[in-house]
Short mmCIF file of C-alpha atoms in Angstrom, two decimals:
data_model
loop_
_atom_site.label_atom_id
_atom_site.label_comp_id
_atom_site.label_asym_id
_atom_site.label_seq_id
_atom_site.Cartn_x
_atom_site.Cartn_y
_atom_site.Cartn_z
CA MET A 1 3.10 -4.63 -25.13
CA GLU A 2 5.28 -7.47 -23.82
CA ASN A 3 8.48 -5.67 -24.92
CA LYS A 4 7.42 -2.41 -23.26
CA PHE A 5 6.67 -4.23 -19.99
CA TYR A 6 10.04 -6.02 -20.10
CA THR A 7 11.93 -2.82 -20.93
CA ARG A 8 10.31 -0.99 -18.03
CA THR A 9 11.21 -3.83 -15.64
CA VAL A 10 14.83 -3.81 -16.82
CA ASN A 11 15.03 -0.03 -16.38
CA ILE A 12 13.71 -0.29 -12.81
CA LEU A 13 16.24 -2.98 -12.00
CA LEU A 14 19.17 -1.08 -13.49
CA THR A 15 18.19 2.12 -11.67
CA LEU A 16 18.04 0.27 -8.37
CA PHE A 17 21.32 -1.46 -9.18
CA LEU A 18 23.15 1.77 -9.91
CA SER A 19 21.71 3.62 -6.91
CA THR A 20 22.44 0.90 -4.33
CA SER A 21 26.06 1.00 -3.21
CA ILE A 22 25.92 -2.53 -1.83
CA PHE A 23 25.72 -3.79 -5.43
CA ALA A 24 27.92 -1.20 -7.10
CA SER A 25 31.02 -2.90 -5.70
CA ASP A 26 29.80 -6.49 -5.82
CA ASN A 27 31.82 -8.25 -8.53
CA LYS A 28 29.81 -11.46 -8.08
CA ILE A 29 26.65 -9.70 -9.14
CA LEU A 30 28.36 -8.16 -12.17
CA THR A 31 29.89 -11.49 -13.11
CA ASN A 32 26.53 -13.23 -12.86
CA TYR A 33 25.03 -10.58 -15.10
CA ARG A 34 27.87 -10.93 -17.61
CA LEU A 35 27.52 -14.69 -17.77
CA HIS A 36 23.79 -15.22 -17.26
CA GLY A 37 21.97 -11.98 -18.08
CA ILE A 38 19.43 -9.77 -16.35
CA LYS A 39 17.50 -12.57 -14.61
CA ASN A 40 20.36 -13.20 -12.18
CA ILE A 41 20.56 -9.51 -11.36
CA GLU A 42 16.80 -9.43 -10.89
CA LYS A 43 16.79 -12.30 -8.42
CA ALA A 44 19.67 -10.83 -6.40
CA LEU A 45 17.91 -7.47 -6.17
CA ASP A 46 14.64 -9.13 -5.20
CA LYS A 47 16.51 -10.91 -2.43
CA SER A 48 18.16 -7.69 -1.23
CA LEU A 49 14.74 -6.10 -0.72
CA THR A 50 14.04 -8.73 1.94
CA GLU A 51 16.90 -7.42 4.11
CA THR A 52 16.21 -4.97 6.94
CA THR A 53 19.54 -3.20 6.32
CA TYR A 54 18.21 -1.70 3.09
CA TRP A 55 14.98 -0.50 4.70
CA LYS A 56 16.69 0.91 7.82
CA GLU A 57 18.84 3.07 5.58
CA TYR A 58 15.91 3.99 3.34
CA LEU A 59 13.75 5.08 6.29
CA LYS A 60 16.47 7.04 8.06
CA ASN A 61 15.20 10.49 7.04
CA LYS A 62 11.55 9.62 6.43
CA ASP A 63 8.69 11.05 8.48
CA THR A 64 7.11 7.95 10.00
CA LYS A 65 4.90 9.47 12.70
CA PHE A 66 1.87 7.80 11.09
CA GLY A 67 3.73 4.82 9.62
CA TYR A 68 5.30 4.27 6.23
CA ILE A 69 3.28 6.26 3.70
CA GLU A 70 3.88 6.67 -0.03
CA SER A 71 0.51 7.79 -1.43
CA TYR A 72 -1.40 9.75 1.23
CA THR A 73 -0.88 13.51 1.29
CA ASN A 74 -3.39 14.04 4.11
CA ILE A 75 -4.02 12.24 7.40
CA LEU A 76 -7.33 12.77 9.18
CA LEU A 77 -6.88 11.91 12.85
CA CYS A 78 -9.94 11.68 15.09
CA ASP A 79 -9.32 11.44 18.84
CA LYS A 80 -12.67 10.53 20.39
CA SER A 81 -11.60 11.33 23.96
CA LYS A 82 -10.70 14.90 22.98
CA SER A 83 -13.65 15.34 20.61
CA GLU A 84 -11.38 16.59 17.85
CA LEU A 85 -10.64 15.94 14.20
CA LEU A 86 -7.21 16.99 12.94
CA ILE A 87 -5.84 17.34 9.42
CA TYR A 88 -2.14 16.64 8.91
CA SER A 89 -0.78 17.48 5.46
CA LYS A 90 2.50 16.62 3.81
CA ASP A 91 4.70 19.65 3.19
CA SER A 92 7.46 20.24 0.63
CA ASN A 93 9.88 18.31 2.86
CA ASN A 94 7.55 15.28 2.89
CA THR A 95 6.85 15.88 6.58
CA TYR A 96 3.33 15.74 8.02
CA LYS A 97 2.37 18.99 9.69
CA LEU A 98 -0.81 19.82 11.59
CA ARG A 99 -2.85 21.98 9.24
CA LYS A 100 -6.36 22.23 10.67
CA GLU A 101 -8.00 21.38 13.98
CA TYR A 102 -11.76 20.94 14.35
CA SER A 103 -14.03 20.22 17.31
CA ALA A 104 -16.00 17.05 16.65
CA PHE A 105 -18.99 15.11 17.92
CA THR A 106 -18.65 11.32 17.99
CA GLY A 107 -20.81 8.40 19.15
CA LYS A 108 -22.81 8.59 22.37
CA LEU A 109 -21.02 5.57 23.88
CA LYS A 110 -17.29 4.93 24.28
CA GLY A 111 -15.44 1.98 22.81
CA ASP A 112 -15.13 0.38 19.40
CA LYS A 113 -18.16 -0.12 17.20
CA ARG A 114 -19.20 -3.79 17.06
CA LYS A 115 -22.70 -3.84 15.62
CA GLU A 116 -25.45 -1.83 13.97
CA GLY A 117 -27.08 0.66 16.33
CA ASP A 118 -24.61 0.42 19.24
CA LEU A 119 -24.09 4.24 19.20
CA LYS A 120 -20.29 3.89 18.96
CA THR A 121 -17.84 5.45 16.53
CA PRO A 122 -15.50 2.77 15.15
CA ILE A 123 -11.80 2.63 15.98
CA GLY A 124 -9.52 1.88 13.06
CA VAL A 125 -8.03 2.97 9.75
CA TYR A 126 -10.42 4.00 6.98
CA ASP A 127 -10.51 5.38 3.48
CA ILE A 128 -12.86 8.14 2.37
CA ILE A 129 -15.02 6.43 -0.25
CA LYS A 130 -16.89 9.42 -1.64
CA LYS A 131 -18.31 12.86 -0.95
CA ILE A 132 -22.07 13.43 -0.93
CA SER A 133 -22.88 17.02 -1.83
CA LYS A 134 -26.66 16.80 -1.42
CA VAL A 135 -27.72 15.45 1.97
CA ASP A 136 -30.61 15.86 4.37
CA SER A 137 -30.33 19.19 6.20
CA PHE A 138 -29.70 17.27 9.44
CA TYR A 139 -26.20 16.46 8.10
CA GLY A 140 -25.28 20.00 7.12
CA PRO A 141 -24.02 20.96 3.66
CA MET A 142 -22.21 17.71 2.79
CA ALA A 143 -20.91 14.37 4.05
CA PHE A 144 -17.86 12.18 3.47
CA VAL A 145 -18.54 8.45 3.45
CA THR A 146 -15.95 6.24 5.20
CA SER A 147 -15.06 2.64 4.36
CA TYR A 148 -16.58 1.21 7.58
CA PRO A 149 -16.96 -1.76 7.78
CA ASN A 150 -13.52 -2.27 6.25
CA LEU A 151 -11.67 -5.53 5.60
CA TYR A 152 -10.53 -5.92 9.22
CA ASP A 153 -13.97 -4.99 10.59
CA ARG A 154 -15.58 -7.73 8.51
CA TYR A 155 -12.91 -10.21 9.60
CA GLU A 156 -13.79 -9.32 13.20
CA GLY A 157 -17.50 -9.86 12.51
CA LYS A 158 -18.50 -6.23 12.98
CA THR A 159 -21.75 -4.99 11.45
CA GLY A 160 -23.30 -1.67 10.58
CA GLN A 161 -22.80 0.88 7.84
CA GLY A 162 -23.14 4.56 7.00
CA ILE A 163 -20.30 5.97 9.12
CA TRP A 164 -19.83 9.47 7.74
CA ILE A 165 -17.98 12.67 8.50
CA HIS A 166 -20.70 15.27 8.17
CA GLY A 167 -21.84 18.73 9.21
CA LEU A 168 -24.46 19.93 11.69
CA PRO A 169 -28.20 20.53 11.17
CA THR A 170 -29.04 23.74 9.36
CA ASN A 171 -32.66 23.95 10.51
CA GLN A 172 -32.90 22.02 13.77
CA GLU A 173 -31.25 21.24 17.08
CA ARG A 174 -29.18 18.13 17.68
CA ASP A 175 -27.67 16.20 20.59
CA ALA A 176 -24.03 16.67 21.61
CA PHE A 177 -23.19 13.23 20.22
CA THR A 178 -23.87 11.09 17.13
CA LYS A 179 -25.08 7.55 16.49
CA GLY A 180 -21.55 6.65 15.37
CA CYS A 181 -20.56 9.25 12.79
CA ILE A 182 -18.08 12.10 13.18
CA ALA A 183 -19.78 15.51 13.02
CA ILE A 184 -18.08 18.88 12.75
CA ASN A 185 -19.60 22.33 12.30
CA ASN A 186 -20.57 23.44 8.83
CA LYS A 187 -17.79 25.99 8.32
CA SER A 188 -15.32 23.28 9.36
CA ILE A 189 -16.63 20.68 6.92
CA GLU A 190 -16.55 23.23 4.11
CA CYS A 191 -12.97 24.04 5.14
CA MET A 192 -12.09 20.33 5.18
CA ASN A 193 -13.61 19.94 1.72
CA ARG A 194 -11.24 22.62 0.41
CA ASN A 195 -8.19 21.08 2.07
CA ILE A 196 -8.29 17.38 1.23
CA ASP A 197 -8.25 15.18 -1.83
CA ILE A 198 -10.28 12.16 -0.70
CA LYS A 199 -8.30 9.82 -2.96
CA LYS A 200 -5.11 10.81 -1.13
CA THR A 201 -6.50 10.88 2.41
CA VAL A 202 -6.64 8.25 5.14
CA LEU A 203 -8.75 8.49 8.30
CA ILE A 204 -7.40 7.18 11.62
CA ILE A 205 -9.91 7.01 14.49
CA LYS A 206 -8.60 6.31 17.98
CA GLU A 207 -10.21 6.20 21.42
CA ASN A 208 -7.69 8.39 23.20
CA ALA A 209 -4.20 9.91 23.05
CA ASN A 210 -2.66 6.71 24.46
CA ASP A 211 -3.62 4.76 21.33
CA SER A 212 -0.27 5.25 19.62
CA THR A 213 -0.19 5.73 15.85
CA THR A 214 3.61 5.95 15.68
CA PRO A 215 5.44 2.67 14.95
CA SER A 216 9.21 2.59 15.39
CA LYS A 217 11.43 2.69 12.32
CA LYS A 218 12.81 -0.67 13.44
CA THR A 219 9.30 -2.14 13.26
CA LEU A 220 8.62 -0.52 9.89
CA SER A 221 11.92 -1.89 8.54
CA GLN A 222 10.88 -5.33 9.69
CA LEU A 223 7.43 -5.01 8.12
CA LEU A 224 8.77 -3.75 4.80
CA SER A 225 11.54 -6.34 4.55
CA THR A 226 9.07 -9.11 5.42
CA LEU A 227 6.55 -7.79 2.90
CA TYR A 228 9.23 -8.23 0.25
CA ALA A 229 10.21 -11.64 1.63
CA TRP A 230 6.56 -12.64 1.13
CA ARG A 231 6.77 -11.26 -2.41
CA TYR A 232 10.05 -13.14 -3.01
CA ALA A 233 8.50 -16.47 -2.01
CA TRP A 234 5.49 -15.71 -4.21
CA LEU A 235 7.64 -14.59 -7.14
CA TYR A 236 9.90 -17.66 -7.10
CA ASN A 237 7.22 -20.26 -6.30
CA GLU A 238 8.47 -21.15 -2.82
CA THR A 239 5.17 -22.60 -1.66
CA GLU A 240 6.04 -23.51 1.92
CA ASN A 241 7.85 -20.23 2.62
CA TYR A 242 4.97 -18.27 1.12
CA LEU A 243 2.33 -20.00 3.25
CA ASN A 244 4.42 -19.48 6.40
CA PHE A 245 3.55 -15.78 6.21
CA TYR A 246 -0.12 -16.58 6.88
CA ALA A 247 -1.65 -17.02 10.34
CA PRO A 248 -3.53 -20.27 11.07
CA GLU A 249 -6.62 -18.13 11.72
CA PHE A 250 -6.32 -16.46 8.28
CA LYS A 251 -9.56 -15.80 6.45
CA ARG A 252 -9.64 -14.09 3.07
CA TYR A 253 -12.11 -11.30 2.25
CA ASP A 254 -14.45 -13.83 0.59
CA GLY A 255 -14.47 -16.19 3.58
CA MET A 256 -11.82 -18.65 2.30
CA ASP A 257 -10.06 -20.08 5.37
CA PHE A 258 -6.39 -21.05 5.60
CA LYS A 259 -6.97 -24.74 4.82
CA ARG A 260 -8.72 -24.00 1.53
CA PHE A 261 -6.35 -21.14 0.75
CA LYS A 262 -3.36 -23.48 1.19
CA LYS A 263 -4.80 -26.01 -1.29
CA TYR A 264 -5.61 -23.22 -3.75
CA LYS A 265 -2.14 -21.65 -3.62
CA THR A 266 -0.35 -25.02 -3.70
CA ARG A 267 -2.18 -25.87 -6.90
CA ILE A 268 -1.22 -22.53 -8.49
CA PHE A 269 2.43 -22.67 -7.37
CA ALA A 270 2.73 -26.18 -8.83
CA LYS A 271 2.57 -24.61 -12.31
CA TYR A 272 5.99 -22.99 -11.64
CA GLU A 273 5.09 -20.06 -13.84
CA SER A 274 7.49 -17.21 -14.36
CA LYS A 275 5.90 -14.02 -13.14
CA THR A 276 6.43 -10.32 -12.52
CA ILE A 277 5.16 -8.77 -9.29
CA LEU A 278 5.66 -5.07 -8.60
CA PHE A 279 4.47 -3.09 -5.57
CA ARG A 280 3.89 0.68 -5.66
CA ASN A 281 2.26 3.26 -3.38
CA ILE A 282 2.90 1.21 -0.24
CA ASN A 283 1.26 2.43 2.97
CA ILE A 284 1.72 0.83 6.40
CA VAL A 285 -0.43 2.31 9.16
CA THR A 286 -0.65 1.11 12.76
CA TYR A 287 -4.11 0.01 13.84
CA PRO A 288 -5.06 2.05 16.95
CA ASN A 289 -6.26 0.19 20.02
CA MET A 290 -4.83 -3.07 18.64
CA LYS A 291 -1.55 -4.61 19.77
CA SER A 292 0.86 -4.97 16.84
CA VAL A 293 -1.78 -4.90 14.09
CA TYR A 294 -1.01 -3.06 10.85
CA ARG A 295 -2.90 -2.24 7.69
CA ILE A 296 -0.70 -2.56 4.60
CA THR A 297 -2.01 -1.30 1.27
CA PHE A 298 -0.28 -1.07 -2.10
CA ASP A 299 -0.88 -1.06 -5.84
CA GLU A 300 0.07 -4.45 -7.23
CA GLU A 301 1.08 -5.20 -10.80
CA TYR A 302 1.04 -8.96 -11.41
CA LYS A 303 1.74 -10.72 -14.69
CA SER A 304 2.16 -14.39 -15.56
CA ASN A 305 1.33 -16.50 -18.61
CA SER A 306 -2.08 -17.43 -17.24
CA PHE A 307 -3.17 -14.34 -15.27
CA SER A 308 -2.62 -10.62 -14.91
CA PHE A 309 -3.81 -8.12 -12.32
CA ASN A 310 -3.30 -4.43 -11.79
CA GLY A 311 -5.03 -3.00 -8.73
CA ARG A 312 -5.09 -2.32 -5.03
CA LYS A 313 -4.13 -4.91 -2.43
CA VAL A 314 -4.91 -4.79 1.30
CA LEU A 315 -3.25 -6.92 3.97
CA ILE A 316 -4.02 -6.92 7.69
CA VAL A 317 -0.91 -8.13 9.50
CA LYS A 318 -0.10 -9.03 13.10
CA LEU A 319 3.44 -9.04 14.46
CA GLN A 320 3.66 -11.87 16.99
CA ASP A 321 7.04 -12.83 18.48
CA ASN A 322 8.65 -10.88 15.61
CA LYS A 323 6.75 -13.05 13.10
CA PHE A 324 4.76 -11.48 10.28
CA ASN A 325 1.28 -13.05 10.21
CA ILE A 326 -1.26 -12.15 7.52
CA ILE A 327 -4.70 -12.61 9.07
CA THR A 328 -6.80 -11.37 6.16
CA GLU A 329 -6.29 -9.91 2.70
CA LYS A 330 -8.10 -8.60 -0.34
#
């Protein structure tokens, strides 16, 4: 198992090495490899991923209207002010195109949801957790359960649950608003069911058209390069640099504040363990109605002598004065 993992890592590094012109002509890198082996190449490549020049070039022809997205094939965009729910799907050119447009009911009151029973539809970025095929007739033929309250909602102290995308009553009348859910007519929700894979779909809910969901490529380059700078500090046990990526007001998903988190990470980094950390399926989406707040998700593969992890990671990041600040993570 160990040999397979190492071989795969080497293959990734060599592929990146051969496909990146900045290294193809760098005799110092080749000399280091000749004299010291793959570890020197690995560290140099890890360092190069922290540079914005790489990411600016990489993003040049990418569709970034919703952010940097590797794993979502569908974007559900709800604009509360227009009472609409849109489906954007990735085409063969990896460009998001408007595919379906539905009229939608949302919460009775405007603004972001803060607590149970406030009759507001939340503003934010959500996953679709599951589909419920058998629901009360009031909700039409089916419902899609969202991840509200998500990591950022809980960090903000928001309460409530049961925010769904659902249909309309089949046997009764209803008001022209919801208690916080998103409701579309029954033909539309059946159409949506045919057109999305919930595991590859993200839901963005915004208050109005002025809540921009389009970050600049310059900003995305900065976020991606800083994400890998954070990884670099983590990978090479640079405790102080690593902790500098966290905001003083940081609070982890389980309530651990920055002071306790700092002690915890300092103790772990003091082991100076060699480790492998790989990120895949990275998605960076702008948080609507929030100034310079981004949700970053990715699949993380972590391996050291004392611990291994393979699963999903979520970071909520603020850009303040061009500084990357992690305010919560899971």
